[in-house]
Coordinates of C-alpha atoms and ligand atoms in Angstrom, one line a residue:
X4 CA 64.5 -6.3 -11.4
X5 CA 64.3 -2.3 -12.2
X6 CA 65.3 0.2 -9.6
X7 CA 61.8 0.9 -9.6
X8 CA 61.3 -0.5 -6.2
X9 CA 62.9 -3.6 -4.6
X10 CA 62.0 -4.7 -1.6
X11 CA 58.1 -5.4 -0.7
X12 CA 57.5 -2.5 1.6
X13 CA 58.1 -0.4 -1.6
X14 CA 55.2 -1.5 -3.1
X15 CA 54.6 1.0 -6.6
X16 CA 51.3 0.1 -7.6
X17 CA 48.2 0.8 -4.7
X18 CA 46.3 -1.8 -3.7
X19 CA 43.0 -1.9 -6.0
X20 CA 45.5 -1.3 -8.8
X21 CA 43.5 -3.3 -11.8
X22 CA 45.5 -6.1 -13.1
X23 CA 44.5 -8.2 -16.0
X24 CA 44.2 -9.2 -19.7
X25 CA 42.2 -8.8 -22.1
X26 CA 40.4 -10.6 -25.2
X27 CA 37.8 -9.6 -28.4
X28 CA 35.0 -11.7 -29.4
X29 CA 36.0 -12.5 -32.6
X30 CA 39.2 -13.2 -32.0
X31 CA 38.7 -15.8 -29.5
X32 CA 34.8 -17.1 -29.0
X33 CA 34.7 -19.3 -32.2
X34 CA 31.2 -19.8 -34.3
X35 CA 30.5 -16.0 -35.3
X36 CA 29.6 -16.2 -39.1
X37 CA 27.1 -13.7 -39.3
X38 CA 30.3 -10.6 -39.6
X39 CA 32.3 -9.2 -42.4
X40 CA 35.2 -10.8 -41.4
X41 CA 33.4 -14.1 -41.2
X42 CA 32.1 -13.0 -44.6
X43 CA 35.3 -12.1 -46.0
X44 CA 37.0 -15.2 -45.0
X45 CA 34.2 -17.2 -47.4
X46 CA 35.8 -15.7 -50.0
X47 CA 39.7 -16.1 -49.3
X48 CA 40.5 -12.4 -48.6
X49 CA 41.2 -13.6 -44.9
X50 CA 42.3 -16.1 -42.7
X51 CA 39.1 -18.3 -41.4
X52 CA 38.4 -18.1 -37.9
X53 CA 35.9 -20.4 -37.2
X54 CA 35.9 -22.1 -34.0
X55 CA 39.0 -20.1 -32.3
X56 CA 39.7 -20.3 -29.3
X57 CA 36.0 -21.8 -28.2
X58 CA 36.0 -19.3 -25.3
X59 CA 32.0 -18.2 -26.0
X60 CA 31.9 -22.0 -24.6
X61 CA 35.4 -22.0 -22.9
X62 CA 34.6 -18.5 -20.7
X63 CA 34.5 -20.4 -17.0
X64 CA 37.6 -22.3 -17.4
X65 CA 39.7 -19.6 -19.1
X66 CA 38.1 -17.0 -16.2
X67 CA 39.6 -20.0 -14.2
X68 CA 43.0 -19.5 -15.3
X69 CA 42.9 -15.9 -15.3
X70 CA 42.1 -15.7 -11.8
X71 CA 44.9 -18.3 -10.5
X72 CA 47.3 -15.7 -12.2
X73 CA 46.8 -13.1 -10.2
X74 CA 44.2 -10.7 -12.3
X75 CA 41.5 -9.2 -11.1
X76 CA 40.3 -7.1 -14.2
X77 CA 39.6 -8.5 -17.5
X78 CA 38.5 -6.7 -20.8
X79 CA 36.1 -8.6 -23.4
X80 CA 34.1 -7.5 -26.2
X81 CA 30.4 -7.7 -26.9
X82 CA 30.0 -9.2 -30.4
X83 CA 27.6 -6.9 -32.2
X84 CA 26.5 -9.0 -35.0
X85 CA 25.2 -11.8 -32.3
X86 CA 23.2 -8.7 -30.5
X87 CA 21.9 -7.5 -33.4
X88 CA 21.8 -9.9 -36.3
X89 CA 19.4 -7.8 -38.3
X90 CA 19.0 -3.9 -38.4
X91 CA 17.0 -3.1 -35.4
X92 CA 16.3 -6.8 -34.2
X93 CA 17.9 -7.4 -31.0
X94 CA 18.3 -11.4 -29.6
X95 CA 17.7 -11.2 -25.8
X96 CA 19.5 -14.6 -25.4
X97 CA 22.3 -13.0 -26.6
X98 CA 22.8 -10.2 -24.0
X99 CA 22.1 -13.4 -21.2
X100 CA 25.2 -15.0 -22.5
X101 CA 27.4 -12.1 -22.0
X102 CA 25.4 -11.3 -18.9
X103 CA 26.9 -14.8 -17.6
X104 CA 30.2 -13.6 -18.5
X105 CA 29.9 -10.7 -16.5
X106 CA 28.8 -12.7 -13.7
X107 CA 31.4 -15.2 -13.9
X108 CA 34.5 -12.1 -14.1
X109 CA 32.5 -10.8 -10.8
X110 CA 31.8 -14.1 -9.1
X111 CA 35.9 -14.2 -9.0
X112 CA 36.4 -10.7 -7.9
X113 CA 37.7 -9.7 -11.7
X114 CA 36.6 -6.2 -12.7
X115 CA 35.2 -6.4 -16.0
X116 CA 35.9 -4.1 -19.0
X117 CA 33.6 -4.4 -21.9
X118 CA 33.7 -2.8 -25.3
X119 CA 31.2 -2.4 -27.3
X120 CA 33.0 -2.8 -30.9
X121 CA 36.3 -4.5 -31.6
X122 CA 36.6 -4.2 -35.2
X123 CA 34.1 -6.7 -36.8
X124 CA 30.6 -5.6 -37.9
X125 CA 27.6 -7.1 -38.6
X126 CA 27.0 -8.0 -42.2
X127 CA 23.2 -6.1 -42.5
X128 CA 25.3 -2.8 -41.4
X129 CA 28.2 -3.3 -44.1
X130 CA 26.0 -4.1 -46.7
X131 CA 23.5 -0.9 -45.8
X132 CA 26.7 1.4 -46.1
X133 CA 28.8 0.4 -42.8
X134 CA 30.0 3.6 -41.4
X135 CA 29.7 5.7 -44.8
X136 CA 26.2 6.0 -44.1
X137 CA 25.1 9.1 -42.4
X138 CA 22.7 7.6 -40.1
X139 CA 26.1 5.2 -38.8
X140 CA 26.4 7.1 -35.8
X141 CA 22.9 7.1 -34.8
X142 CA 22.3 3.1 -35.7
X143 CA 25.6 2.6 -33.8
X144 CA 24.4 4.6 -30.4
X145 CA 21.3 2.7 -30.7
X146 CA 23.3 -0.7 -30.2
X147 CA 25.5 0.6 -27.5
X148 CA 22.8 2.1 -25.3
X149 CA 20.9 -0.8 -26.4
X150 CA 23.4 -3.1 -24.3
X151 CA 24.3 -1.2 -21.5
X152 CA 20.6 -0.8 -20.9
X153 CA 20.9 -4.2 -20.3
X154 CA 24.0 -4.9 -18.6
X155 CA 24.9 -1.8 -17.0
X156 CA 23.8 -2.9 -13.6
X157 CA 26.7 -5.9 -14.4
X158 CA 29.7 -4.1 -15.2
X159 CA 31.3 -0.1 -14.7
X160 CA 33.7 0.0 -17.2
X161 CA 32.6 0.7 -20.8
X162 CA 34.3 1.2 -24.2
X163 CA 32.8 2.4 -27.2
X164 CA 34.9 1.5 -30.1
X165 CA 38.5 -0.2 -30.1
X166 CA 41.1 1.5 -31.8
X167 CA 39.3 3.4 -34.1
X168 CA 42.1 4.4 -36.5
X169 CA 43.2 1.5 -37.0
X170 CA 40.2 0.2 -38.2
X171 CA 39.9 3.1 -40.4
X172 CA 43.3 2.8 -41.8
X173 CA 43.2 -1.4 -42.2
X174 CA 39.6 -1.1 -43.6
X175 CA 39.8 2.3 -45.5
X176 CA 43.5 3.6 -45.8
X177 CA 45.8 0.0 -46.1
X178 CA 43.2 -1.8 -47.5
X179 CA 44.1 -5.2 -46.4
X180 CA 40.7 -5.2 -43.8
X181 CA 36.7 -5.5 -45.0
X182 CA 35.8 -3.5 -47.0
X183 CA 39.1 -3.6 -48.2
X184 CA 39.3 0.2 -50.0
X185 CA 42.4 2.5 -50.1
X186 CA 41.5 5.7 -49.6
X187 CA 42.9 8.8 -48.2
X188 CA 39.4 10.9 -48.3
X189 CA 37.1 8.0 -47.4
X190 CA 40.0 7.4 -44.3
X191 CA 39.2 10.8 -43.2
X192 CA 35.5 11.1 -43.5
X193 CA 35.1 7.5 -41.5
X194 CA 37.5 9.1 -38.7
X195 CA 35.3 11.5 -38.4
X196 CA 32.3 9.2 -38.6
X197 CA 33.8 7.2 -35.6
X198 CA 34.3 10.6 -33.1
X199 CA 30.6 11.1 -34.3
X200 CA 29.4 7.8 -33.2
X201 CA 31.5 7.8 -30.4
X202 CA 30.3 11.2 -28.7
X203 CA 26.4 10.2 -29.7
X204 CA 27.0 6.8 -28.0
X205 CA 28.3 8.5 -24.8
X206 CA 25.0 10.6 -24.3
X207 CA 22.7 8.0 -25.0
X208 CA 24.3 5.8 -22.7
X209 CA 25.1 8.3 -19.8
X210 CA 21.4 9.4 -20.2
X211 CA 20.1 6.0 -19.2
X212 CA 22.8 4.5 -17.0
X213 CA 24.3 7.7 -15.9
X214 CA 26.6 5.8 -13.8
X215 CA 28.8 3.6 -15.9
X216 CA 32.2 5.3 -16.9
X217 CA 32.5 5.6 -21.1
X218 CA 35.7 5.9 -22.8
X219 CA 37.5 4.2 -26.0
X220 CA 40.4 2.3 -26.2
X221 CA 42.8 4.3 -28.2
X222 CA 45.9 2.9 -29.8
X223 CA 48.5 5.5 -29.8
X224 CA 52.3 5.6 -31.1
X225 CA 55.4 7.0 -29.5
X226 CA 56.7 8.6 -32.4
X227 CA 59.8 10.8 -31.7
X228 CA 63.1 12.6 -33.8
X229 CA 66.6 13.2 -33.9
X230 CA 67.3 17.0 -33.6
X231 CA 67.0 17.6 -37.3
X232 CA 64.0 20.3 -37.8
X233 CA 62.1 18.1 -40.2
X234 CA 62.1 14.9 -38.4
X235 CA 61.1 17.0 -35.5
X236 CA 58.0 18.4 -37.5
X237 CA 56.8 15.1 -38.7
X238 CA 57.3 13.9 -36.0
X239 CA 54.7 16.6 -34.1
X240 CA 52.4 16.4 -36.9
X241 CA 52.1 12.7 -36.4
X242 CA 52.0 13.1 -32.8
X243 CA 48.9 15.4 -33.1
X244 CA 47.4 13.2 -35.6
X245 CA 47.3 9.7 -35.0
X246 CA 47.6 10.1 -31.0
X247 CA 46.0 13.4 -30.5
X248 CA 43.0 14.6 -32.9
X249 CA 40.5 11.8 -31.7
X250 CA 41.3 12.4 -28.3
X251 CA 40.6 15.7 -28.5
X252 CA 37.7 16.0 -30.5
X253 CA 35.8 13.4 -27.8
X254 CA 37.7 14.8 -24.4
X255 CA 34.4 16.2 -23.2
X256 CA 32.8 13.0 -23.9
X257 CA 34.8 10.3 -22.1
X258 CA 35.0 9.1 -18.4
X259 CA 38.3 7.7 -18.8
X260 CA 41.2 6.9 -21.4
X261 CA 41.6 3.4 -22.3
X262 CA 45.2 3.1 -23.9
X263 CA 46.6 0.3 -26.2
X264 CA 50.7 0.7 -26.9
X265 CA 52.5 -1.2 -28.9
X266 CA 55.0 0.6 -31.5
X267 CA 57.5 3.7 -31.3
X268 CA 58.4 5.6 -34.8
X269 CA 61.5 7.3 -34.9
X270 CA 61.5 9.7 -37.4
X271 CA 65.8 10.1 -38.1
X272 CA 68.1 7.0 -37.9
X273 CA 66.5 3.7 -36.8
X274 CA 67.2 1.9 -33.8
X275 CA 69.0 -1.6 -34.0
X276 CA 66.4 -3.3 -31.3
X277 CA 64.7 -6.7 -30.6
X278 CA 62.2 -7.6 -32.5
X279 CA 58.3 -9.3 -31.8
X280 CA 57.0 -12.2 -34.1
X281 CA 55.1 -9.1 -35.6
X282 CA 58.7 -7.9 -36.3
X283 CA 57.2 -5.3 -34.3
X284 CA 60.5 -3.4 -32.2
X285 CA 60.6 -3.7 -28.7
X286 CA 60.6 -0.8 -26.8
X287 CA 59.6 -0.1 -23.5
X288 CA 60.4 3.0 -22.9
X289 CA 57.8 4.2 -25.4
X290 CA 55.1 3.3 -23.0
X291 CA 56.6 5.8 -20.3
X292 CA 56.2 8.5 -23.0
X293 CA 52.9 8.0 -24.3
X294 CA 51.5 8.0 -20.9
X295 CA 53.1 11.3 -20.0
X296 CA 51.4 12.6 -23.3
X297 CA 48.3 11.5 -22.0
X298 CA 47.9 13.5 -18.6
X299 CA 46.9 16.8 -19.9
X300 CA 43.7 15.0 -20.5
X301 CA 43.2 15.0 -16.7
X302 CA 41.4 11.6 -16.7
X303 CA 42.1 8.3 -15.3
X304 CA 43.7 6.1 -17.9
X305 CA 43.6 2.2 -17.8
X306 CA 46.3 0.4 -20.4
X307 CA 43.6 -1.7 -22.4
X308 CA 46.3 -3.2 -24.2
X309 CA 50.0 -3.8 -24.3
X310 CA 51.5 -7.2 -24.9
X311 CA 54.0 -9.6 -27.8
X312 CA 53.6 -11.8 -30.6
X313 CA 56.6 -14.6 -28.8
X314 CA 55.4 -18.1 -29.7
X315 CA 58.5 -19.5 -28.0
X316 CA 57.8 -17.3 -24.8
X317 CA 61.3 -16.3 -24.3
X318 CA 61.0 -12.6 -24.7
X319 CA 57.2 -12.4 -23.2
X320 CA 58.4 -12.1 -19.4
X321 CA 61.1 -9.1 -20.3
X322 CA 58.2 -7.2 -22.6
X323 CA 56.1 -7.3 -19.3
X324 CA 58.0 -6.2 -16.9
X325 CA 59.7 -3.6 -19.1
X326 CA 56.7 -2.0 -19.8
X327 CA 55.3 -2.3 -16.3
X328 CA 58.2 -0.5 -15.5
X329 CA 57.3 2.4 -17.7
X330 CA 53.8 2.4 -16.1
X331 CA 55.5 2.3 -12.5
X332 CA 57.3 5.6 -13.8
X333 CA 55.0 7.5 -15.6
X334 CA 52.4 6.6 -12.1
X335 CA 55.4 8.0 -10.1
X336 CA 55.3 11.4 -11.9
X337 CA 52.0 11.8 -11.3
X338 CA 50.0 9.9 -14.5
X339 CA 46.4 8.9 -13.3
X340 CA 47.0 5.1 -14.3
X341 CA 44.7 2.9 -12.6
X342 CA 45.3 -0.5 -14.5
X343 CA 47.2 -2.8 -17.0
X344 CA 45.8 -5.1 -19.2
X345 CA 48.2 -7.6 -21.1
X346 CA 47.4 -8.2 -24.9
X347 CA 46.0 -10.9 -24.7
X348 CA 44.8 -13.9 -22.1
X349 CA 44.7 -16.4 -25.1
X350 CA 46.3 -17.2 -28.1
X351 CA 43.9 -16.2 -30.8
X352 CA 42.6 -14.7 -34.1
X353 CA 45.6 -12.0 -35.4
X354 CA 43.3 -10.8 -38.1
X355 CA 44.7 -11.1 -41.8
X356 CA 47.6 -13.3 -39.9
X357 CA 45.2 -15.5 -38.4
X358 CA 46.0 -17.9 -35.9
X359 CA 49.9 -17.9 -36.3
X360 CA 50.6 -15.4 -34.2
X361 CA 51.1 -15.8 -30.4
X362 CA 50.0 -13.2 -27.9
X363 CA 48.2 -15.0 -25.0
X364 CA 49.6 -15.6 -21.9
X365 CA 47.9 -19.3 -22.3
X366 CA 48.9 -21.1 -24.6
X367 CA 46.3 -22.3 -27.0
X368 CA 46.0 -25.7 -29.0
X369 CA 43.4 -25.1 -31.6
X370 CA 42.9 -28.5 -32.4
X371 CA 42.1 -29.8 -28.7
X372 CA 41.1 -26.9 -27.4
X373 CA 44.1 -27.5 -24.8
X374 CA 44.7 -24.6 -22.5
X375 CA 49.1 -24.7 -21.2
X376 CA 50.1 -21.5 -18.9
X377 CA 53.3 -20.0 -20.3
X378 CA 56.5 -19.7 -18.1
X379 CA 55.8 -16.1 -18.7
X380 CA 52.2 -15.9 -17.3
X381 CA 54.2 -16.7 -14.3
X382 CA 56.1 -13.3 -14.6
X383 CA 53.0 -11.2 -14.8
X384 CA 52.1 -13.1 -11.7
X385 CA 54.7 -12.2 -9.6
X386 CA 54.6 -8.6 -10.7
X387 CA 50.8 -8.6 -9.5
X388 CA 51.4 -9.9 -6.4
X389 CA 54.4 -7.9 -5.3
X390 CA 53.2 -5.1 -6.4
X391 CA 56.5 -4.1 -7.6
X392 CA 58.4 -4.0 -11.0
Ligands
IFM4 O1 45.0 -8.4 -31.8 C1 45.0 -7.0 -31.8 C2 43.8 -6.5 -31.2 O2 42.6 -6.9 -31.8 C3 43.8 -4.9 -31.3 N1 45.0 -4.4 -30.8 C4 46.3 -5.0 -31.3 C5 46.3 -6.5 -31.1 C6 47.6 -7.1 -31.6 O3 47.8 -6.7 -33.0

């Protein structure tokens, strides 16, 4: 137990706080083949995905689980290529199936986050020039306002695009996403394409649901230096770069900041620290740091994601509460944080890892379909209810 309040009266988070976990279609509905991931996987270049998780049938009992644990928010994603499975022809059933899913998170008091693309697209789109094409942005606002036309009266809490430099560097820059190209320039222009698609999305949907709240969820690094003058420097440019210039460009043009944190960079001597089953380091602390970096934007912020690869849940319950406690600081010096959203509810779909990776909170057997809460789950719980770190 941190410092960071001890006894119940000292509760750190306010009541209302959102607690929760979150999910992508892809990763976890099972049956989506109409994608370039889906597409991609016919052809070996990645993992197949194909029934996952079974949570497009699954949502009930897993909204079941979520709620006996204490959340009351929950962030899903809308899969794009089942709303629009041709250019410009919209399935109505679709947007009734995640208009149930909406009603189920509310029907159990869990405040629902939904955004709009989580990194797979629909095939039509890809082959027609994906976000290359200069009419991207405008085909991609269409969709969105499309949607929140329909379910805007069904959920508050809207998100564009997830992570949208990491898309653009797995898909355009590391090459190991669709379309699978490595390029610096192409990197650059889809960045930009993204901040255009984002910002036209915002206006067409404020202008017909004017009430909604519009952000992204942005993945941002703690990167940081010894004292040496060039470490500093990269370590500033980076800074600006991959945490800043998005932000930035769309600041006038989002309602809140959704923020996913998962990796430091030090720029100087490495640190000797535990490691995820992403080999990814563990360290809190970088969570208190990008959220300090975050209140110049004077906007509420909502962690959308933050969570470990630990399929023998023995570090899980530590990662939690050490990062909680870097949100319970960052809130006490004033940081506009109004949620936390573990990465992820359900084991799932790790993208070019596939299903070996662990994240969820439930455990989930892909054969069965079995859902098993991990000791860890428990944790989170207990955290929720307290109130305190
Ligand atoms: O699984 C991903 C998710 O799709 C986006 N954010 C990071 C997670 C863990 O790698």
């Amino acid at each position: 137990m941190s410092n960071l309040g001890t006894n119940s009266n000292d509760r750190i988070f306010p009541k209302g706080f959102l607690w929760g976990s979150a999910t992508a279609s892809f990763q976890v509905e099972g049956g989506i083949e109409n994608n370039d991931w889906s597409e991609a996987s016919k052809i070996g270049r990645v993992p197949v995905c194909g029934g996952a998780t079974d949570h497009y049938n699954r949502f009930e009992e897993d909204f079941d689980i979520a709620k006996s644990l204490g959340h009351n928010a929950h962030r899903f994603s809308i899969e794009w290529s089942r709303i629009e499975p041709e250019e410009g022809k919209f399935d109505e059933s679709e947007i009734e199936h995640y208009r149930s899913v909406l009603r189920a998170l509310r029907t159990r008091g869990i405040v629902p986050f939904v955004t709009l693309w989580h990194f797979t697209l629909p095939i039509w789109f890809v082959k027609n020039g994906g976000f290359e094409r200069r009419e991207a942005p405008e085909i991609f606002a269409r969709y969105c306002s499309y949607v929140v036309e329909r379910l805007g009266r069904d959920a508050e809490y809207f998100m564009t695009i997830n992570e949208p430099l990491v898309w653009a560097s797995g898909s355009f820059l590391r090459g190991n996403w669709p379309p699978f190209e490595k390029s610096f320039s192409k990197f650059i222009k889809i960045k930009s394409r993204l901040e255009s698609a984002h910002i036209l999305a915002y206006k067409r949907i404020k202008d017909i649901a004017p009430w909604v709240r519009v952000g992204v969820a942005k993945h941002n690094i703690y990167f940081w230096s010894d004292n040496k003058p060039w470490n500093m420097f990269a370590s500033f440019v980076m800074n600006w770069f991959w945490n800043e210039s998005f932000l930035n460009k769309i600041s006038n043009y989002q309602d809140f900041i959704g923020l996913n944190h998962y990796f430091h960079k030090k720029f100087g001597k490495a640190l000797n620290l535990p490691k995820t089953d992403m080999d990814w380091d563990i360290f809190p602390e970088g969570l208190y740091h990008i959220l300090l970096g975050l209140k110049k934007y004077e906007k509420p912020i909502v962690i959308t994601e933050s969570g470990i690869a630990d399929e023998k849940d023995l570090q899980r319950g530590e990662y939690i509460r050490g990062h909680i406690t870097s949100v319970a600081r960052a809130l006490k010096e004033g940081v506009p944080i109004f949620g936390f959203l573990y990465w992820s509810l359900l084991d799932n779909y790790e993208w070019s890892f596939g299903f070996t990776k662990k994240f969820g909170l439930v455990e989930v057997d892909y054969e069965t379909q079995e859902r098993k809460i991990r000791p860890s789950a428990l944790i989170y719980k207990e955290i929720i209810e307290r109130g305190v770190v």
